[in-house]
XYZ file of N, CA and C in Angstrom:
684
model
N 63.659 181.627 72.437
C 62.273 181.713 72.895
C 61.232 181.314 71.843
N 61.454 181.592 70.554
C 60.448 181.170 69.579
C 60.169 179.666 69.602
N 61.217 178.872 69.871
C 61.014 177.419 69.924
C 60.159 177.045 71.128
N 60.440 177.650 72.275
C 59.647 177.356 73.470
C 58.221 177.869 73.319
N 58.051 178.967 72.603
C 56.699 179.457 72.322
C 55.941 178.451 71.466
N 56.645 177.854 70.515
C 56.034 176.831 69.672
C 55.683 175.591 70.486
N 56.558 175.205 71.404
C 56.270 174.071 72.290
C 55.001 174.345 73.098
N 54.887 175.559 73.631
C 53.700 175.922 74.413
C 52.434 175.806 73.573
N 52.502 176.293 72.332
C 51.335 176.218 71.450
C 50.970 174.770 71.143
N 51.978 173.930 70.931
C 51.732 172.514 70.671
C 51.067 171.841 71.870
N 51.520 172.194 73.067
C 50.932 171.622 74.281
C 49.470 172.059 74.420
N 49.211 173.344 74.186
C 47.845 173.839 74.286
C 46.916 173.177 73.285
N 47.369 173.103 72.032
C 46.552 172.463 70.996
C 46.370 170.981 71.300
N 47.454 170.324 71.711
C 47.373 168.901 72.025
C 46.426 168.622 73.169
N 46.445 169.496 74.171
C 45.568 169.305 75.328
C 44.098 169.331 74.909
N 43.737 170.360 74.148
C 42.357 170.469 73.705
C 41.966 169.372 72.730
N 42.843 169.101 71.764
C 42.525 168.122 70.728
C 42.402 166.715 71.301
N 43.362 166.316 72.136
C 43.332 164.955 72.664
C 42.209 164.752 73.674
N 41.861 165.802 74.394
C 40.708 165.682 75.290
C 39.445 165.436 74.489
N 39.289 166.178 73.398
C 38.090 166.029 72.583
C 38.060 164.691 71.862
N 39.188 164.290 71.308
C 39.187 163.077 70.490
C 39.005 161.819 71.338
N 39.467 161.847 72.591
C 39.362 160.656 73.432
C 38.116 160.650 74.309
N 37.592 161.835 74.643
C 36.507 161.891 75.624
C 35.202 162.484 75.110
N 35.202 163.046 73.899
C 33.959 163.593 73.361
C 32.859 162.536 73.236
N 33.156 161.325 72.728
C 32.103 160.302 72.668
C 31.538 159.963 74.047
N 32.412 159.961 75.057
C 31.958 159.681 76.423
C 30.999 160.768 76.907
N 31.332 162.018 76.610
C 30.474 163.137 77.012
C 29.125 163.062 76.304
N 29.154 162.776 75.021
C 27.904 162.710 74.265
C 27.020 161.556 74.723
N 27.665 160.462 75.138
C 26.884 159.316 75.589
C 26.359 159.464 77.005
N 27.208 159.943 77.918
C 26.823 159.984 79.335
C 26.018 161.216 79.714
N 26.317 162.363 79.110
C 25.627 163.608 79.466
C 24.481 163.911 78.506
N 24.748 163.817 77.208
C 23.718 164.142 76.220
C 22.829 162.959 75.875
N 23.224 161.769 76.323
C 22.414 160.550 76.154
C 22.156 160.196 74.693
N 23.156 160.396 73.841
C 23.031 159.962 72.457
C 23.175 158.449 72.385
N 22.491 157.846 71.431
C 22.649 156.410 71.210
C 24.031 156.141 70.635
N 24.453 154.889 70.678
C 25.780 154.534 70.177
C 25.923 154.917 68.707
N 24.882 154.655 67.908
C 24.953 154.966 66.476
C 25.053 156.472 66.246
N 24.167 157.235 66.888
C 24.204 158.691 66.725
C 25.478 159.286 67.301
N 25.951 158.680 68.375
C 27.186 159.143 69.002
C 28.346 159.065 68.021
N 28.399 157.965 67.267
C 29.475 157.794 66.294
C 29.440 158.844 65.204
N 28.248 159.101 64.677
C 28.118 160.097 63.618
C 28.460 161.500 64.126
N 27.877 161.858 65.264
C 28.043 163.217 65.777
C 29.434 163.465 66.339
N 30.088 162.409 66.823
C 31.453 162.576 67.327
C 32.436 162.845 66.199
N 32.091 162.387 64.991
C 32.978 162.617 63.845
C 32.746 163.985 63.202
N 31.587 164.582 63.453
C 31.250 165.869 62.832
C 32.253 166.979 63.162
N 32.665 167.140 64.432
C 33.618 168.221 64.733
C 34.932 168.109 63.968
N 35.374 166.900 63.680
C 36.653 166.727 62.984
C 36.512 167.011 61.493
N 35.335 166.756 60.951
C 35.058 167.176 59.578
C 35.071 168.703 59.500
N 34.479 169.343 60.501
C 34.478 170.812 60.550
C 35.897 171.355 60.698
N 36.712 170.686 61.507
C 38.098 171.115 61.691
C 38.870 171.020 60.378
N 38.631 169.957 59.628
C 39.291 169.781 58.327
C 38.906 170.915 57.377
N 37.617 171.222 57.321
C 37.167 172.312 56.454
C 37.739 173.652 56.925
N 37.774 173.848 58.240
C 38.334 175.080 58.785
C 39.800 175.246 58.445
N 40.539 174.138 58.448
C 41.971 174.209 58.129
C 42.197 174.591 56.671
N 41.328 174.128 55.780
C 41.457 174.463 54.359
C 41.212 175.958 54.136
N 40.136 176.461 54.715
C 39.781 177.876 54.539
C 40.844 178.787 55.147
N 41.255 178.504 56.380
C 42.232 179.372 57.050
C 43.611 179.279 56.402
N 43.943 178.138 55.828
C 45.226 178.011 55.127
C 45.252 178.906 53.894
N 44.136 178.925 53.175
C 44.054 179.797 51.993
C 44.164 181.264 52.406
N 43.468 181.630 53.474
C 43.506 183.020 53.949
C 44.914 183.396 54.407
N 45.576 182.488 55.130
C 46.936 182.764 55.620
C 47.894 182.999 54.460
N 47.818 182.149 53.435
C 48.683 182.326 52.265
C 48.386 183.640 51.555
N 47.117 183.967 51.441
C 46.728 185.213 50.768
C 47.276 186.426 51.520
N 47.199 186.406 52.837
C 47.705 187.522 53.641
C 49.213 187.698 53.492
N 49.933 186.569 53.446
C 51.399 186.637 53.355
C 51.852 187.013 51.948
N 51.295 186.344 50.940
C 51.715 186.568 49.555
C 51.435 188.002 49.112
N 50.321 188.560 49.565
C 49.954 189.921 49.164
C 50.471 190.993 50.123
N 51.348 190.584 51.039
C 51.988 191.518 51.979
C 50.996 192.303 52.837
N 49.875 191.674 53.159
C 48.919 192.323 54.054
C 49.335 192.161 55.516
N 50.032 191.070 55.797
C 50.529 190.815 57.149
C 51.858 190.090 57.048
N 52.693 190.274 58.065
C 53.958 189.534 58.101
C 53.686 188.079 58.464
N 54.641 187.226 58.151
C 54.497 185.811 58.490
C 54.315 185.630 59.989
N 55.074 186.389 60.769
C 54.973 186.294 62.228
C 53.560 186.606 62.703
N 52.988 187.684 62.210
C 51.648 188.082 62.649
C 50.572 187.123 62.164
N 50.762 186.560 60.984
C 49.803 185.569 60.485
C 49.808 184.334 61.381
N 51.005 183.889 61.773
C 51.093 182.714 62.654
C 50.446 182.999 64.008
N 50.688 184.193 64.534
C 50.108 184.551 65.838
C 48.589 184.686 65.747
N 48.112 185.294 64.674
C 46.669 185.440 64.485
C 46.005 184.076 64.350
N 46.608 183.211 63.535
C 46.038 181.883 63.336
C 45.978 181.084 64.624
N 47.056 181.136 65.400
C 47.056 180.384 66.653
C 46.061 180.962 67.652
N 45.874 182.276 67.621
C 44.885 182.895 68.507
C 43.476 182.428 68.157
N 43.186 182.358 66.863
C 41.878 181.854 66.431
C 41.712 180.399 66.856
N 42.787 179.609 66.696
C 42.739 178.183 67.011
C 42.739 177.906 68.505
N 42.975 178.919 69.319
C 42.982 178.739 70.772
C 41.783 179.413 71.438
N 41.587 180.687 71.137
C 40.490 181.433 71.754
C 39.140 180.923 71.257
N 39.060 180.607 69.965
C 37.806 180.104 69.400
C 37.309 178.847 70.099
N 38.106 177.767 70.115
C 37.671 176.549 70.810
C 37.402 176.776 72.293
N 38.232 177.605 72.935
C 38.049 177.863 74.372
C 36.661 178.443 74.645
N 36.268 179.431 73.856
C 34.973 180.082 74.076
C 33.804 179.167 73.723
N 33.913 178.475 72.601
C 32.805 177.617 72.183
C 32.636 176.408 73.108
N 33.739 175.867 73.612
C 33.642 174.723 74.516
C 33.001 175.141 75.836
N 33.376 176.322 76.336
C 32.732 176.828 77.552
C 31.245 177.063 77.290
N 30.929 177.607 76.129
C 29.528 177.801 75.769
C 28.763 176.495 75.754
N 29.399 175.439 75.232
C 28.753 174.124 75.192
C 28.481 173.596 76.594
N 29.395 173.867 77.523
C 29.219 173.352 78.884
C 28.063 174.028 79.609
N 27.702 175.249 79.164
C 26.588 175.961 79.787
C 25.305 175.860 78.965
N 25.334 175.060 77.918
C 24.131 174.841 77.111
C 23.266 173.741 77.697
N 23.741 173.172 78.802
C 22.970 172.125 79.467
C 22.860 170.878 78.610
N 21.652 170.358 78.514
C 21.426 169.135 77.735
C 20.726 169.431 76.412
N 20.857 170.655 75.942
C 20.327 171.023 74.628
C 21.248 170.413 73.573
N 20.859 169.274 73.055
C 21.740 168.508 72.165
C 22.180 169.304 70.944
N 21.227 169.950 70.297
C 21.537 170.680 69.064
C 22.543 171.792 69.334
N 22.308 172.555 70.390
C 23.186 173.681 70.702
C 24.576 173.207 71.109
N 24.647 172.140 71.895
C 25.947 171.616 72.325
C 26.756 171.130 71.133
N 26.130 170.352 70.263
C 26.829 169.843 69.081
C 27.274 170.999 68.191
N 26.420 172.010 68.036
C 26.767 173.179 67.223
C 27.967 173.913 67.814
N 27.968 174.108 69.128
C 29.076 174.799 69.795
C 30.388 174.039 69.620
N 30.342 172.740 69.830
C 31.560 171.934 69.706
C 32.052 171.927 68.263
N 31.123 171.833 67.310
C 31.503 171.839 65.895
C 32.151 173.168 65.509
N 31.594 174.275 65.988
C 32.181 175.587 65.697
C 33.551 175.732 66.353
N 33.673 175.211 67.571
C 34.967 175.257 68.251
C 36.037 174.495 67.498
N 35.693 173.322 67.006
C 36.656 172.526 66.255
C 36.946 173.144 64.892
N 35.972 173.855 64.324
C 36.210 174.555 63.059
C 37.303 175.602 63.235
N 37.207 176.376 64.307
C 38.237 177.388 64.551
C 39.577 176.751 64.900
N 39.556 175.558 65.479
C 40.805 174.879 65.800
C 41.584 174.520 64.537
N 40.888 174.460 63.404
C 41.561 174.189 62.139
C 42.592 175.235 61.776
N 42.480 176.434 62.353
C 43.454 177.497 62.083
C 44.824 177.186 62.662
N 44.924 176.123 63.456
C 46.234 175.728 63.998
C 47.167 175.244 62.890
N 46.610 174.673 61.835
C 47.464 174.115 60.786
C 48.262 175.178 60.035
N 47.658 176.293 59.592
C 48.472 177.317 58.921
C 49.145 178.280 59.899
N 49.183 177.946 61.160
C 49.856 178.815 62.136
C 50.968 178.049 62.832
N 50.698 177.513 64.001
C 51.796 176.889 64.757
C 52.245 175.545 64.165
N 51.388 174.867 63.424
C 51.790 173.582 62.845
C 52.859 173.737 61.764
N 52.923 174.904 61.129
C 53.948 175.134 60.103
C 55.032 176.093 60.583
N 54.940 176.528 61.833
C 55.883 177.516 62.345
C 57.309 176.977 62.410
N 57.447 175.670 62.593
C 58.781 175.076 62.601
C 59.502 175.286 61.282
N 58.757 175.246 60.194
C 59.339 175.487 58.873
C 59.753 176.944 58.720
N 59.020 177.851 59.361
C 59.417 179.267 59.348
C 60.739 179.458 60.077
N 60.845 178.847 61.246
C 62.005 179.065 62.109
C 63.272 178.454 61.548
N 63.140 177.272 60.955
C 64.341 176.577 60.488
C 64.016 175.614 59.352
N 64.073 176.090 58.113
C 63.832 175.193 56.979
C 64.775 173.998 56.957
N 66.018 174.190 57.417
C 66.996 173.100 57.386
C 66.739 172.030 58.439
N 66.142 172.427 59.545
C 65.918 171.479 60.639
C 64.436 171.353 60.981
N 63.574 171.639 60.024
C 62.134 171.635 60.281
C 61.640 170.263 60.736
N 62.187 169.200 60.151
C 61.764 167.855 60.533
C 62.084 167.546 61.981
N 63.315 167.841 62.375
C 63.725 167.599 63.763
C 62.945 168.487 64.725
N 62.728 169.731 64.318
C 61.992 170.665 65.172
C 60.540 170.227 65.341
N 59.944 169.744 64.261
C 58.569 169.257 64.330
C 58.479 168.021 65.216
N 59.466 167.143 65.083
C 59.476 165.934 65.910
C 59.569 166.287 67.391
N 60.418 167.264 67.712
C 60.597 167.670 69.107
C 59.340 168.333 69.661
N 58.859 169.367 68.983
C 57.727 170.132 69.511
C 56.427 169.330 69.478
N 56.192 168.625 68.384
C 54.966 167.842 68.277
C 54.998 166.652 69.231
N 56.202 166.106 69.447
C 56.332 164.995 70.393
C 55.986 165.419 71.804
N 56.463 166.601 72.200
C 56.128 167.115 73.532
C 54.626 167.383 73.628
N 54.070 167.970 72.570
C 52.632 168.232 72.569
C 51.809 166.962 72.637
N 52.307 165.896 72.001
C 51.571 164.631 71.977
C 51.523 163.956 73.341
N 52.429 164.342 74.238
C 52.405 163.767 75.589
C 51.106 164.094 76.314
N 50.442 165.161 75.892
C 49.155 165.494 76.503
C 48.120 164.406 76.232
N 48.331 163.636 75.162
C 47.426 162.535 74.864
C 47.484 161.431 75.901
N 48.567 161.403 76.673
C 48.679 160.445 77.779
C 48.027 161.017 79.036
N 48.242 162.313 79.254
C 47.780 162.943 80.495
C 46.280 163.220 80.511
N 45.748 163.721 79.395
C 44.362 164.203 79.429
C 43.317 163.112 79.697
N 43.404 161.916 79.102
C 42.384 160.908 79.423
C 42.365 160.545 80.906
N 43.554 160.479 81.506
C 43.627 160.161 82.933
C 43.005 161.275 83.769
N 43.351 162.529 83.443
C 42.822 163.668 84.200
C 41.305 163.754 84.065
N 40.804 163.556 82.851
C 39.354 163.586 82.643
C 38.679 162.484 83.451
N 39.283 161.302 83.475
C 38.717 160.198 84.254
C 38.646 160.513 85.737
N 39.686 161.167 86.248
C 39.712 161.540 87.669
C 38.662 162.607 87.975
N 38.493 163.549 87.054
C 37.586 164.673 87.292
C 36.120 164.344 87.046
N 35.836 163.249 86.337
C 34.437 162.929 86.003
C 34.050 161.529 86.472
N 34.177 161.234 87.764
C 33.831 159.883 88.235
C 32.345 159.568 88.094
N 31.503 160.605 88.178
C 30.053 160.386 88.116
C 29.442 160.806 86.781
N 30.285 161.319 85.885
C 29.829 161.725 84.552
C 28.678 162.731 84.608
N 28.784 163.706 85.512
C 27.751 164.734 85.608
C 28.153 165.960 84.793
N 27.176 166.798 84.507
C 27.441 167.998 83.719
C 28.389 168.943 84.451
N 28.243 169.063 85.762
C 29.121 169.956 86.526
C 30.566 169.476 86.490
N 30.768 168.160 86.506
C 32.128 167.620 86.416
C 32.726 167.901 85.048
N 31.937 167.723 84.012
C 32.432 167.986 82.664
C 32.680 169.474 82.437
N 31.903 170.309 83.111
C 32.111 171.751 82.987
C 33.503 172.137 83.494
N 33.942 171.492 84.575
C 35.289 171.739 85.091
C 36.341 171.318 84.070
N 36.116 170.182 83.414
C 37.033 169.718 82.368
C 37.145 170.758 81.258
N 36.010 171.297 80.847
C 36.008 172.288 79.770
C 36.676 173.594 80.204
N 36.517 173.976 81.462
C 37.193 175.179 81.956
C 38.709 174.998 81.971
N 39.153 173.803 82.296
C 40.596 173.526 82.267
C 41.120 173.626 80.838
N 40.376 173.075 79.884
C 40.768 173.192 78.474
C 40.876 174.663 78.087
N 39.888 175.444 78.493
C 39.880 176.878 78.191
C 41.117 177.563 78.755
N 41.444 177.272 80.010
C 42.595 177.904 80.660
C 43.899 177.533 79.966
N 44.047 176.266 79.598
C 45.269 175.815 78.919
C 45.394 176.480 77.555
N 44.296 176.529 76.813
C 44.305 177.193 75.507
C 44.765 178.648 75.627
N 44.165 179.380 76.550
C 44.451 180.812 76.665
C 45.867 181.069 77.162
N 46.326 180.270 78.128
C 47.670 180.473 78.683
C 48.750 180.186 77.647
N 48.612 179.074 76.936
C 49.636 178.715 75.948
C 49.606 179.658 74.751
N 48.422 180.138 74.392
C 48.350 181.100 73.286
C 49.012 182.414 73.668
N 48.876 182.828 74.924
C 49.521 184.060 75.375
C 51.036 183.961 75.224
N 51.591 182.812 75.579
C 53.032 182.591 75.418
C 53.417 182.688 73.945
N 52.613 182.071 73.085
C 52.909 182.082 71.652
C 52.826 183.495 71.081
N 51.814 184.238 71.462
C 51.635 185.595 70.936
C 52.793 186.505 71.347
N 53.303 186.321 72.550
C 54.379 187.183 73.045
C 55.723 186.833 72.413
N 56.049 185.534 72.329
C 57.411 185.146 71.964
C 57.568 184.429 70.621
N 56.499 184.144 69.937
C 56.627 183.429 68.665
C 57.267 184.313 67.599
N 57.830 183.676 66.590
C 58.462 184.392 65.484
C 58.183 183.625 64.201
N 58.115 184.358 63.106
C 57.885 183.719 61.819
C 59.062 183.840 60.881
N 60.200 184.298 61.411
C 61.389 184.490 60.591
C 62.407 183.378 60.843
N 63.268 183.157 59.848
C 64.314 182.130 59.967
C 65.284 182.524 61.082
N 65.600 181.568 61.949
C 66.482 181.824 63.085
C 67.948 181.640 62.694
N 68.830 182.277 63.452
C 70.264 182.247 63.131
C 70.828 180.836 63.156
N 70.277 179.979 64.022
C 70.815 178.622 64.140
C 70.356 177.709 63.006
N 69.574 178.252 62.083
C 69.211 177.470 60.900
C 70.419 177.212 60.008
N 71.433 178.096 60.071
C 72.666 177.936 59.288
C 73.429 176.718 59.801
N 73.672 175.696 58.957
C 74.385 174.498 59.417
C 75.770 174.797 59.971
N 76.364 175.917 59.558
C 77.722 176.250 59.997
C 77.748 177.262 61.140
N 76.595 177.513 61.777
C 76.584 178.601 62.758
C 77.447 178.280 63.973
N 77.545 177.000 64.363
C 78.387 176.647 65.507
C 79.864 176.865 65.182
N 80.245 176.463 63.956
C 81.636 176.653 63.547
C 81.969 178.140 63.467
N 81.050 178.916 62.913
C 81.270 180.360 62.809
C 81.323 181.008 64.192
N 80.457 180.535 65.088
C 80.447 181.080 66.447
C 81.759 180.788 67.157
N 82.264 179.554 66.972
C 83.538 179.182 67.588
C 84.676 180.000 66.985
N 84.627 180.200 65.658
C 85.658 180.993 64.990
C 85.640 182.439 65.473
N 84.434 182.985 65.667
C 84.316 184.362 66.161
C 84.873 184.489 67.573
N 84.610 183.472 68.401
C 85.134 183.508 69.771
C 86.658 183.467 69.778
N 87.223 182.642 68.890
C 88.683 182.552 68.802
C 89.281 183.873 68.331
N 88.638 184.482 67.341
C 89.131 185.761 66.826
C 89.052 186.843 67.903
N 87.969 186.838 68.672
C 87.818 187.819 69.745
C 88.877 187.626 70.817
N 89.132 186.350 71.162
C 90.137 186.059 72.186
C 91.532 186.458 71.707
N 91.810 186.175 70.421
C 93.112 186.544 69.864
C 93.296 188.062 69.890
N 92.239 188.797 69.574
C 92.305 190.260 69.599
C 92.560 190.769 71.010
N 91.882 190.151 71.989
C 92.077 190.556 73.384
C 93.500 190.259 73.845
N 94.053 189.110 73.395
C 95.424 188.753 73.768
C 96.424 189.754 73.200
N 96.201 190.154 71.935
C 97.088 191.129 71.297
C 97.028 192.457 72.035
N 95.814 192.889 72.388
C 95.660 194.150 73.113
C 96.347 194.089 74.474
N 96.256 192.924 75.132
C 96.904 192.761 76.432
C 98.419 192.821 76.291
N 98.953 192.190 75.230
C 100.398 192.228 74.987
C 100.865 193.655 74.718
N 100.065 194.400 73.960
C 100.427 195.792 73.665
C 100.451 196.639 74.934
N 99.496 196.383 75.819
C 99.453 197.123 77.085
C 100.679 196.806 77.929
N 101.022 195.505 77.987
C 102.185 195.090 78.778
C 103.485 195.659 78.191
N 103.537 195.693 76.843
C 104.739 196.220 76.185
C 104.891 197.720 76.451
N 103.759 198.410 76.495
C 103.799 199.852 76.749
C 104.303 200.165 78.153
N 104.041 199.257 79.081
C 104.513 199.455 80.450
C 106.030 199.264 80.540
């Protein structure tokens, strides 16, 4: 379950991130009526905030773990909750800010800042679960999460044919729902400890244990038959 919890978190983060990275300029241009030049500058601001947020939250996460204030599992869950609930709330707030440019940009920037907490949480969780197979695990989970980059632009296009604020509000509510649902899965089933299958020999040991158990059962059966 920890792996599937990680997949869920990757999907949730990917959904929100890819929607913002592919459609935020469209929203700023069509709804907020920013010029092309201002649109370029302001569309890059949330990602600068996300970068800064990832640096700060990474330092805090390490401090909590190294000083034994929280377990690795709880730090990962806390970080992912910040990276999911934070953007969900701020994005919804932005959708109800109307055409107040300053407030909308501020809300989106704050939402992306909190999304930076994904890096010291679910983005490194694969290394927690399996140091030996972290690369393969990251490729699998991140690859599944990246598929949202194909789905979200199409869905946004279908939902916003007229580029109105009410249409975009629905898009933001969907992002909110995906963030909250996938974070709930992560909080319930995620783990920050090394899993048993991290041992390269676990399959061989498992097979050996099964053989030993079967041999013991056979001996017991022979003893029962002999007693009869």
